[in-house]
Every structure is written in C-alpha cells, then in structure tokens.
XYZ file of C-alpha atoms in Angstrom:
554
model
C -30.602 -3.040 16.775
C -31.616 -3.985 20.481
C -30.320 -2.180 23.254
C -29.254 0.973 21.412
C -30.169 2.960 24.564
C -27.637 1.490 26.390
C -25.126 3.755 24.655
C -24.100 7.280 24.925
C -21.549 9.464 23.574
C -18.648 9.284 26.109
C -16.429 12.172 24.816
C -16.306 15.691 25.835
C -16.195 18.950 23.590
C -14.059 21.775 24.191
C -15.645 24.393 25.872
C -14.953 26.915 22.906
C -15.033 26.747 19.227
C -11.648 25.012 17.940
C -12.140 24.864 14.468
C -9.201 26.666 12.987
C -7.796 23.137 11.232
C -11.006 23.202 8.800
C -9.330 26.102 6.914
C -6.364 24.089 6.033
C -6.430 21.868 2.841
C -3.909 19.253 3.751
C -0.697 18.535 5.721
C 2.210 20.127 4.520
C 5.187 18.514 6.051
C 6.052 15.339 7.971
C 5.330 15.177 11.532
C 7.802 13.639 14.042
C 7.257 9.863 13.750
C 7.504 7.776 16.784
C 7.186 3.911 16.364
C 5.535 2.180 19.121
C 5.808 -1.098 17.409
C 8.189 -2.909 19.929
C 5.900 -1.703 22.844
C 2.462 -1.219 21.842
C 2.546 -3.515 19.038
C 4.419 -6.112 20.611
C 2.385 -6.405 23.809
C -0.980 -7.019 21.335
C 1.057 -9.998 19.728
C -0.483 -13.565 20.662
C 3.210 -14.505 21.074
C 5.439 -11.413 21.881
C 8.685 -11.142 20.141
C 11.860 -12.536 21.781
C 15.064 -10.643 21.997
C 16.545 -11.673 18.371
C 13.006 -10.770 16.890
C 12.919 -7.323 18.511
C 16.565 -6.613 17.475
C 15.671 -7.543 13.946
C 12.691 -5.383 14.220
C 14.408 -2.420 15.802
C 16.871 -2.582 12.634
C 13.977 -2.725 10.362
C 12.613 0.462 11.807
C 16.034 2.413 11.523
C 16.295 1.449 8.111
C 12.916 2.846 7.285
C 13.962 6.157 8.936
C 12.304 6.356 12.298
C 14.422 8.871 14.589
C 12.352 8.236 17.892
C 11.362 4.522 18.615
C 9.415 3.335 22.004
C 11.664 0.384 22.866
C 9.416 -1.010 25.715
C 8.260 -0.732 29.232
C 11.598 -2.026 30.757
C 10.426 -2.359 34.237
C 7.469 -4.607 33.184
C 9.561 -7.850 32.612
C 13.075 -9.241 32.135
C 12.713 -9.532 28.422
C 12.042 -5.834 27.909
C 14.976 -4.829 30.291
C 17.523 -7.267 28.683
C 16.072 -5.871 25.326
C 17.074 -2.205 26.564
C 20.405 -3.008 27.931
C 21.443 -5.061 24.839
C 20.518 -2.201 22.573
C 22.589 0.179 24.886
C 25.483 -2.169 25.595
C 26.130 -3.530 21.987
C 25.789 0.121 20.850
C 23.274 -0.575 18.537
C 21.254 2.620 18.703
C 22.376 5.238 15.809
C 23.434 8.540 17.053
C 20.341 10.161 15.401
C 17.994 7.804 16.860
C 16.087 8.592 20.213
C 14.679 5.771 22.422
C 11.635 5.907 24.080
C 10.738 4.018 27.294
C 7.332 4.006 29.001
C 6.656 3.977 32.720
C 3.679 4.129 35.025
C 3.556 7.040 37.685
C 4.939 4.294 40.475
C 8.207 5.087 42.080
C 9.549 1.684 41.915
C 8.703 1.680 38.114
C 10.359 4.788 37.444
C 13.269 3.937 39.310
C 13.795 0.498 37.711
C 13.095 2.549 34.218
C 15.997 4.889 34.682
C 18.327 1.905 35.983
C 17.775 0.271 32.729
C 18.686 3.592 30.902
C 22.343 3.958 32.109
C 24.439 4.659 29.239
C 21.849 5.621 26.853
C 22.940 8.663 24.756
C 19.564 10.085 24.489
C 16.361 8.817 25.660
C 12.470 9.729 25.887
C 11.123 8.768 29.334
C 7.366 8.433 28.635
C 5.193 8.934 31.880
C 1.405 8.275 31.882
C -1.340 7.942 34.207
C -5.201 7.373 33.224
C -7.401 10.145 33.579
C -10.687 9.574 32.084
C -13.970 9.768 33.941
C -14.599 6.109 33.392
C -11.303 5.259 34.928
C -11.453 7.446 37.946
C -14.917 6.188 38.628
C -14.445 2.657 38.062
C -10.787 1.568 38.158
C -9.018 3.946 40.636
C -12.023 5.504 42.465
C -10.160 8.637 42.942
C -10.968 12.252 42.751
C -9.430 14.547 40.235
C -7.176 15.918 42.610
C -6.105 12.572 43.534
C -5.233 11.788 39.876
C -3.261 14.797 39.514
C -1.046 13.963 42.639
C -0.358 10.649 40.781
C 0.914 12.694 37.689
C 2.657 15.255 39.803
C 4.555 13.102 42.147
C 5.565 10.804 38.627
C 6.751 14.101 37.319
C 9.048 15.322 40.073
C 10.501 11.825 40.479
C 11.227 11.845 36.593
C 13.004 14.865 37.249
C 14.866 13.736 40.110
C 15.945 10.634 38.725
C 17.211 12.413 35.626
C 19.371 14.846 37.406
C 20.829 11.651 39.373
C 21.276 9.353 36.395
C 24.180 10.066 33.746
C 22.451 10.697 30.312
C 20.541 13.185 28.068
C 16.865 12.857 29.092
C 13.649 14.174 27.650
C 10.217 13.867 29.316
C 6.919 13.090 27.695
C 3.445 12.932 29.555
C 0.306 11.157 28.383
C -3.080 11.836 30.112
C -4.130 8.114 29.096
C -7.577 7.828 27.940
C -7.313 11.242 26.852
C -10.489 10.970 24.614
C -12.699 10.013 27.952
C -11.448 12.949 29.808
C -13.208 16.057 30.447
C -11.356 18.594 28.212
C -10.669 21.054 30.925
C -9.646 18.588 33.190
C -6.862 16.993 30.696
C -5.526 20.680 30.149
C -5.341 21.232 33.850
C -3.260 18.082 34.642
C -1.104 18.456 31.492
C -0.154 22.272 32.514
C 0.419 21.039 36.250
C 3.072 18.573 34.737
C 4.446 21.152 32.583
C 4.637 23.493 35.418
C 6.739 20.849 37.299
C 9.037 20.384 34.133
C 9.573 23.817 32.939
C 10.239 23.076 29.266
C 12.906 25.099 27.482
C 13.731 25.535 23.804
C 16.862 23.495 24.809
C 14.869 20.849 26.363
C 11.174 20.854 24.935
C 8.602 18.329 26.673
C 6.166 16.116 24.680
C 2.696 16.021 25.580
C 0.907 13.214 24.386
C -2.651 13.151 23.722
C -3.970 9.617 22.932
C -7.097 8.228 21.429
C -6.628 5.418 24.018
C -9.956 4.479 22.945
C -11.563 6.108 19.800
C -14.872 7.609 20.817
C -16.101 10.182 18.280
C -15.896 11.301 14.765
C -12.542 12.672 13.722
C -13.421 15.981 13.833
C -14.124 15.933 17.711
C -10.766 14.659 18.107
C -9.350 17.489 15.917
C -11.203 19.931 17.851
C -9.860 18.716 21.053
C -6.550 18.825 20.099
C -6.672 22.508 18.859
C -8.286 23.359 22.168
C -5.130 21.751 23.977
C -2.581 23.341 21.741
C -4.083 26.803 21.977
C -4.196 26.467 26.049
C -1.067 24.330 27.226
C 1.572 26.232 29.363
C 5.020 26.760 27.803
C 3.421 25.969 24.139
C 6.357 27.195 22.436
C 8.519 24.555 24.114
C 5.857 21.554 24.002
C 5.961 19.080 21.332
C 2.053 18.035 20.872
C 1.779 14.503 20.209
C -0.840 12.199 18.856
C -1.310 8.320 19.669
C -4.555 7.518 17.926
C -6.293 3.931 18.212
C -8.516 2.629 15.656
C -11.723 1.354 17.694
C -14.063 3.363 15.308
C -11.717 2.534 12.364
C -10.716 6.286 11.845
C -7.296 5.868 13.352
C -5.768 7.604 10.199
C -8.323 10.251 9.896
C -8.009 11.035 13.609
C -4.161 11.498 13.131
C -4.580 13.609 9.812
C -7.119 16.045 11.357
C -5.166 16.178 14.544
C -2.019 17.238 12.632
C -4.393 20.042 11.027
C -5.233 20.886 14.345
C -1.838 21.637 15.526
C -0.209 18.100 16.505
C 3.828 17.946 15.633
C 4.289 14.283 16.290
C 2.916 11.302 15.594
C 3.138 7.806 17.618
C 1.858 4.718 15.654
C 2.715 1.102 14.258
C 3.604 -0.288 11.094
C 0.420 -1.835 9.281
C -1.692 -0.631 12.435
C -0.781 -3.437 14.806
C -1.642 -2.876 18.360
C -4.343 -3.658 21.079
C -7.914 -4.486 19.856
C -8.390 -2.777 16.561
C -4.604 -1.411 16.642
C -2.884 1.625 16.700
C -2.848 4.030 13.707
C -1.159 2.869 10.741
C 2.260 4.881 10.069
C 2.687 3.280 6.697
C -0.710 4.577 5.392
C -0.126 8.017 7.103
C 3.363 8.556 5.413
C 1.831 7.454 1.906
C -1.234 9.468 1.992
C 1.178 12.386 2.406
C 3.254 11.131 -0.334
C 0.311 10.957 -2.668
C -0.139 14.711 -1.994
C 3.563 15.254 -3.075
C 4.801 15.845 0.551
C 7.976 13.761 1.604
C 6.696 11.777 4.506
C 10.559 11.340 5.856
C 10.273 7.498 5.763
C 11.458 5.106 3.355
C 8.684 2.771 1.967
C 10.099 2.142 -1.309
C 9.995 -1.365 -0.903
C 6.873 -2.022 0.968
C 6.860 -5.847 -0.034
C 9.885 -6.729 1.624
C 9.112 -4.457 4.803
C 5.658 -6.270 4.983
C 7.546 -9.703 4.641
C 9.565 -8.890 7.671
C 6.742 -7.494 9.660
C 4.544 -10.744 8.943
C 7.784 -13.139 9.785
C 8.697 -11.509 13.043
C 5.053 -10.447 14.346
C 3.010 -13.721 12.941
C 0.553 -11.180 11.913
C -0.975 -10.942 8.377
C -0.917 -7.638 5.985
C -4.774 -7.725 4.754
C -4.979 -8.103 0.966
C -6.902 -4.757 1.201
C -4.357 -3.078 3.234
C -4.005 0.633 1.998
C -0.900 0.738 -0.299
C 0.579 -2.582 1.089
C -2.017 -5.171 0.471
C -1.557 -7.532 -2.374
C -4.581 -6.571 -3.918
C -4.874 -2.790 -3.496
C -3.330 -1.832 -6.996
C -5.317 -4.743 -8.564
C -8.050 -4.309 -11.127
C -10.338 -7.240 -12.176
C -13.226 -5.103 -13.500
C -13.310 -4.519 -17.232
C -13.998 -0.973 -17.221
C -11.150 -0.381 -14.451
C -8.723 -2.348 -16.297
C -9.538 -0.436 -19.479
C -9.189 2.900 -18.125
C -5.783 1.819 -16.178
C -4.428 0.421 -19.469
C -5.272 3.705 -21.304
C -3.952 5.821 -18.521
C -0.544 4.047 -18.695
C -0.520 4.278 -22.462
C -0.978 7.992 -22.017
C 1.761 8.349 -19.826
C 4.192 6.629 -22.168
C 2.913 8.870 -24.985
C 2.719 12.310 -23.283
C 5.047 12.105 -20.188
C 3.048 14.227 -18.003
C 4.704 15.675 -14.744
C 2.473 14.619 -12.389
C 0.814 10.816 -11.726
C -2.870 10.955 -12.693
C -3.478 7.213 -13.691
C -7.120 6.562 -13.402
C -7.979 4.242 -10.344
C -4.304 4.489 -9.035
C -3.912 6.766 -6.139
C 0.132 6.549 -6.789
C 2.478 4.844 -8.915
C 2.854 1.226 -7.548
C 6.637 1.090 -8.598
C 7.309 3.890 -6.103
C 6.794 1.673 -3.395
C 8.265 -1.759 -4.767
C 5.212 -2.968 -6.555
C 5.415 -4.250 -9.941
C 2.826 -3.679 -12.865
C 2.974 -7.020 -13.927
C 0.813 -8.894 -11.788
C 0.010 -6.198 -9.388
C -2.127 -3.718 -11.342
C -4.270 -5.661 -13.497
C -5.349 -9.517 -12.698
C -7.486 -11.501 -14.838
C -10.707 -13.288 -13.997
C -14.539 -13.583 -15.504
C -15.083 -9.863 -14.652
C -12.280 -8.578 -16.570
C -12.503 -6.847 -20.234
C -10.571 -6.611 -23.386
C -8.391 -3.605 -22.134
C -7.101 -5.305 -19.081
C -6.379 -8.620 -21.070
C -4.723 -7.153 -23.735
C -2.478 -4.921 -21.148
C -1.348 -8.132 -19.706
C -0.499 -9.540 -23.141
C 1.332 -6.109 -24.028
C 2.941 -5.622 -20.718
C 4.386 -9.503 -20.219
C 4.782 -10.570 -23.842
C 4.967 -7.596 -26.170
C 1.848 -8.347 -28.078
C -0.146 -5.456 -29.180
C -3.430 -6.577 -30.472
C -5.570 -4.562 -32.707
C -8.966 -3.179 -30.977
C -11.069 -5.351 -32.221
C -9.155 -8.598 -31.656
C -8.573 -7.977 -28.035
C -12.550 -7.652 -27.664
C -12.657 -10.979 -29.429
C -10.000 -12.607 -27.445
C -11.213 -10.908 -24.261
C -14.302 -13.143 -24.557
C -12.273 -16.108 -25.218
C -10.351 -15.455 -21.818
C -13.517 -14.615 -19.823
C -15.134 -17.856 -20.827
C -12.129 -19.937 -19.522
C -12.048 -18.044 -16.258
C -15.960 -18.474 -15.823
C -15.698 -22.201 -16.688
C -12.880 -22.893 -14.246
C -14.100 -20.466 -11.625
C -10.691 -19.155 -11.156
C -8.361 -16.154 -11.694
C -6.123 -16.556 -14.802
C -2.342 -16.027 -14.741
C -0.510 -14.325 -17.368
C 1.106 -17.492 -18.697
C -2.563 -19.191 -19.107
C -3.656 -15.934 -20.902
C -0.737 -16.143 -23.193
C -1.336 -20.287 -23.793
C -4.945 -19.456 -24.523
C -4.086 -16.684 -27.079
C -1.548 -18.960 -28.738
C -3.690 -21.989 -28.949
C -6.709 -19.657 -30.302
C -4.636 -17.377 -32.590
C -0.960 -18.128 -33.142
C 0.454 -20.006 -36.456
C -2.768 -22.066 -36.734
C -2.159 -25.010 -38.825
C -5.464 -27.217 -39.301
C -7.134 -27.680 -41.263
C -4.699 -25.897 -43.782
C -0.999 -25.634 -43.076
C 1.022 -22.881 -44.587
C 4.455 -24.329 -45.808
C 5.990 -22.006 -48.428
C 5.212 -19.633 -51.225
C 6.929 -18.041 -54.300
C 5.978 -15.213 -56.584
C 5.774 -16.067 -60.400
C 5.394 -12.283 -61.493
C 6.016 -9.585 -58.765
C 4.383 -7.101 -60.997
C 1.128 -8.830 -61.698
C 1.472 -10.279 -58.058
C 0.937 -13.989 -59.206
C 1.903 -16.505 -56.437
C 2.186 -20.244 -55.983
C 1.449 -21.407 -52.082
C 2.426 -24.591 -50.971
C 0.018 -25.969 -48.323
C -0.696 -29.228 -46.546
C -4.104 -30.571 -45.748
C -4.334 -33.776 -43.881
C -1.446 -35.642 -45.269
C -1.817 -34.151 -48.802
C 0.585 -31.560 -49.761
C -0.454 -29.417 -53.036
C 0.178 -26.068 -54.644
C -2.404 -23.550 -54.971
C -2.119 -20.353 -57.101
C -3.751 -16.793 -57.009
C -3.022 -13.397 -57.955
C -4.084 -9.941 -56.665
C -3.129 -6.326 -55.934
C -0.144 -7.505 -53.427
C 1.441 -10.509 -52.533
C -0.769 -10.987 -49.508
C -3.827 -10.246 -51.267
C -2.568 -12.718 -54.062
C -1.968 -15.483 -51.227
C -5.564 -14.936 -49.961
C -7.352 -15.021 -53.071
C -5.620 -18.346 -53.599
C -6.785 -19.513 -50.139
C -10.367 -18.681 -50.949
C -10.512 -20.398 -54.171
C -8.834 -23.555 -52.609
C -11.249 -23.794 -49.924
C -14.322 -22.223 -51.609
C -15.065 -19.672 -48.986
C -15.452 -15.941 -49.074
C -14.415 -13.083 -46.752
C -13.858 -9.506 -46.849
C -12.661 -6.657 -45.001
C -9.129 -8.002 -44.392
C -7.805 -6.076 -41.181
C -4.142 -6.100 -40.929
C -1.634 -4.677 -38.165
C 2.023 -5.677 -37.450
C 4.879 -4.822 -34.990
C 8.148 -6.188 -33.795
C 7.921 -8.425 -30.891
C 11.415 -7.440 -29.445
C 14.467 -5.410 -30.680
C 17.752 -6.646 -31.894
C 19.078 -8.840 -34.933
C 17.155 -11.880 -33.945
C 13.608 -9.745 -33.452
C 10.506 -11.449 -34.594
C 7.572 -9.831 -36.365
C 4.126 -10.545 -34.959
C 1.265 -9.706 -37.540
C -2.526 -9.707 -36.926
C -5.294 -10.536 -39.649
C -8.901 -10.110 -39.220
C -11.389 -11.495 -41.896
C -15.024 -10.831 -42.112
C -17.078 -14.009 -43.018
C -20.299 -13.905 -45.099
C -22.434 -14.058 -42.066
C -20.610 -10.748 -40.792
C -18.500 -12.538 -38.029
C -14.874 -11.524 -37.622
C -12.133 -14.174 -37.541
C -8.834 -13.367 -36.149
C -5.409 -14.814 -36.513
C -1.932 -13.903 -35.524
C 1.428 -15.051 -37.062
C 4.951 -15.022 -35.697
C 8.184 -15.093 -37.861
C 11.569 -13.673 -38.060
C 10.241 -12.561 -41.779
C 7.715 -9.673 -41.536
C 5.826 -11.180 -44.879
C 6.055 -14.695 -43.448
C 4.404 -13.844 -40.185
C 1.615 -11.992 -42.230
C 0.914 -15.177 -44.278
C 1.048 -17.206 -41.034
C -1.640 -14.701 -39.675
C -3.835 -15.015 -42.863
C -3.675 -18.686 -42.451
C -4.702 -18.654 -38.730
C -7.734 -16.348 -39.511
C -8.866 -18.645 -42.383
C -8.404 -21.703 -40.242
C -10.594 -20.010 -37.444
C -13.190 -19.441 -39.969
C -13.063 -22.843 -41.457
C -13.079 -24.369 -38.006
C -16.230 -22.142 -37.378
C -18.128 -22.757 -40.551
C-alpha cells in the first residue's frame, strides 16, 4: 500500500520484562464488571437514549447482574444530570449496585458532579485527564508536570468534595489515552494521584488503564498492565481496571490478556457498542469464560431477549456473526459441518458425557437461550445429508436410513440451488412428503388380505387410473408377498429391499413410519416412506411409494 512510511508504532514498552502473564493458561475467576453502556455506549449513538430509554437500559443491566454501572457524565448535560437524579430520588438503584459517574479534572465539573450525587447510597467518582504524548503535544501543549498538576488538582478536589458531601464515595482515576503514554510517566501520574487519595483496605481506589485507542498487539498491552500492577503504590488497596477499545479488532484479546496480567476489573459494553470501533464486548468476554467452565457472574441465559432490548433502545444492530449473540454464529450450512454436529448431538443423547464437546459448537446454544431448531443447522445448496436428516428428525421426528438421507439430500440441495435460497424446515418437510410419503401414482394401495398366513399368500387391492383390481402374490412374509404381487402386476424387477421403521410419536394415537428402499435392475436405489397408525399398513405404503418412484423414473 502507498504511504506505509507515514505510520510508526506509537506505543511504549515497559522498561523491564513483564511476562509472568504468559505462564497462565486461562482466566480462573470473573473480574469486577463495570458497564459503561450508559456513558461510553450512549455517547456513541447516532441518537442518544432519552430518559425513559436510559431507565429501561439501566434496569436491563441490573437484571443481567452488573454490580457497577457507569451512569453518565452528569455535568455534561441536563439529560445526564436528570437521569442520575431520577435514579437516586426514585430509589431505583439496588443496594448491591454501585453507580459510577465520570468527571474531567476541572473544578466546576467536579463540583457539579458531586451536586448530582446528593443522596446516593454509594458511588464511584471517576476522574480522568489525557496523558499521551500526542495529547500533550497537540491538544494541551503542556509539559508532563503540567499534566500531573491537572490530575493532582482534580484528585485533591475530589477528596475535599467527598468530605463535604453526604454519601459513600469511592475514587477512580484514569490516565486517559494510557496506551499512547510513556509507561514511566503513566506510572508516575497514577502513583502521585494515589499518594493524594491514600487508599485503604476499607476504601480502595480504582486505577483504570484504558486502551482509549488500541495501538499494539494484545501481548504488549498485557505487558504494560503487568508492569503497572507490579509498581503501583498501595497495590494491595488498588483495584486495577481495564477499559479496552477495539480499534485494532483486539478488544477482547486485550482484556483477556490484561486480566492474566493482573487486572481485577473490566469496563465495557454489551455487544461492544462505543466510540469508533467500540468498547470491549462484555458479552463475548463473559461467555468466553463460560466456555472454559468459569462462572462469569453475569446472566446471559437469554441472549436473544437481551439483544432485542439492546437493538430497540440503541437503534444499533447485533451482527449476524457476532460471537455467541449473532443470528448465524451457531448455524452450519456446510454439509460436513452439519454431519459432524448431527453425529455429535446423537452421541450426547446416547452417551450423556459430562462435558460439552459437540464438534463446531463452542458452547451449548440452549445455555444462552438459543434453540437447536432453526439455529444450529440451516439448509441451502451447500448442505449435506447429515444436516438435512437432522432437521427432519428434530422438527418432525423422521429418522431416515443413512442411504435414504443421502438420496433425499440431493433432492433438497437441487431445490435450494434452483431457487437460490435457504430452505425452511417446513419447505424441507414438504419436499420429503412430495417425493416419498404415501405416493399413490401410478399405483395406489387400497387394502390387502392374507389368504394363507402360513404360505403367505395375499390379495392386494390397487387402483391404477380409474381401474380398481385385485392382484395376488406369495412370498416368505406378508411384505414379501405384497412385493411379489406388485412386481408381477407391473412387470418390473427389483432386489435388495431395505426396510426400517419407527414410531413417529408416543401415546395411544402414535403413528408408525416405515422406510423402504429397492434396487432397480440398473442399480439405482428408489425410496419410499409410509405413515399410518398400523405398522404393517405403513410398511405397505412405503413399499408402494418406492415402487411408484421406480415406475416414474423408468
């Protein structure tokens, strides 16, 4: 590409090796989750939420299980201020939920923020100022010491206002644009703020290290987090927090490696909403942990319902390929994938293994409110016999013999290919019925009676066109006798009769389903299916359907 020389790596590596996180295999416990949907997420919407929408969204976050929720920047607008006052005055904040508010390190904003918090049972006051080299040089045009003075004046005023305001307040500091800040400077400014606040076991301080702009590979961010964790003052009384954005598409990886590196808390949003490419997606983070057998301490057992509320309130769309929540993420169209999934699901039914291990499915879709039917396997021209058979079995209770699945698979794929579309389960069922079930032309089965049960002699009444007649045959069983009668009447030969059957449903009104395959003289297999309340009648109807298939194709 042109202009590649314009770009250089704008991040800063720690001055010492910080790689202990590489020795950890996976995240063993959930972090403290803080939703910033109502601040970061809301400010990134084309049309920000109104008061009623914010209140509904807050309720959703509480129901999911968030214990810390950043509710806004109350000094920024009257809507933000009114939302916070409504939460407090209407007592809408559960006792076990802590609200968080954001403020710049500016006196009038800090004082307005504390005014908005009057009466709050517990709140985190989140102070930030930009510290990156680019911000210092281009935006503020200030030295490092001047930037530190901004942070310290804000930290001191927070402490003063907290003493003057009734309430229970916890402090948080973010060196905004941390990833573009020299690491030694980031450490210095955070420690200077900690020296002002002097955290204790009873009143810990949150130090939040945002990837305001994601600028490096995730392992670099992890090394930065580990270095900070190892060198922060009052470390045992500091809650180390992450706030990754997704500029490089690595927000989830940044957060996961950052947790391995010592972070205890994560700020993010549902489905990754936020400025530019968005904040880190807490849904994906939490369910990634869930897939490793670790309880994320958030309830995503009904992802479709959560996504529906999210889309309605934000006017944003959850992508079809969004991990876990997307419409298509558990869906296989490929024939080989469908076959493996269908066999994996059957294995679970037969063996009941203790852990989930179905091929191609990271977690059980039902654990997050998704359905097997219509979610896992969907049918188009790329699908195979396994998936098509699975849809019939799950939706309609039809368990086709393997060779019949293959035969029917080609029928379905041809229809999908010709129509250039996905086929719904009812369309697949209709194709099956049309092609195989109780076929009545050119010869319709009416009834039969046995003349001799020992010699298996039978009389079969059939209709061909407008003519009804009786045909006779014998064999080594009832079905064989009827088969021989048909072959003699139609003047056809076939061999290798394949037969299977099962009950379609349980109960006194259950129907029997029979499948029959016959091999014609040219070696081609022809299949039929019969459905009847009587098992022998279903077998005969299946035989007639297969023979009619052969006659049609002859």
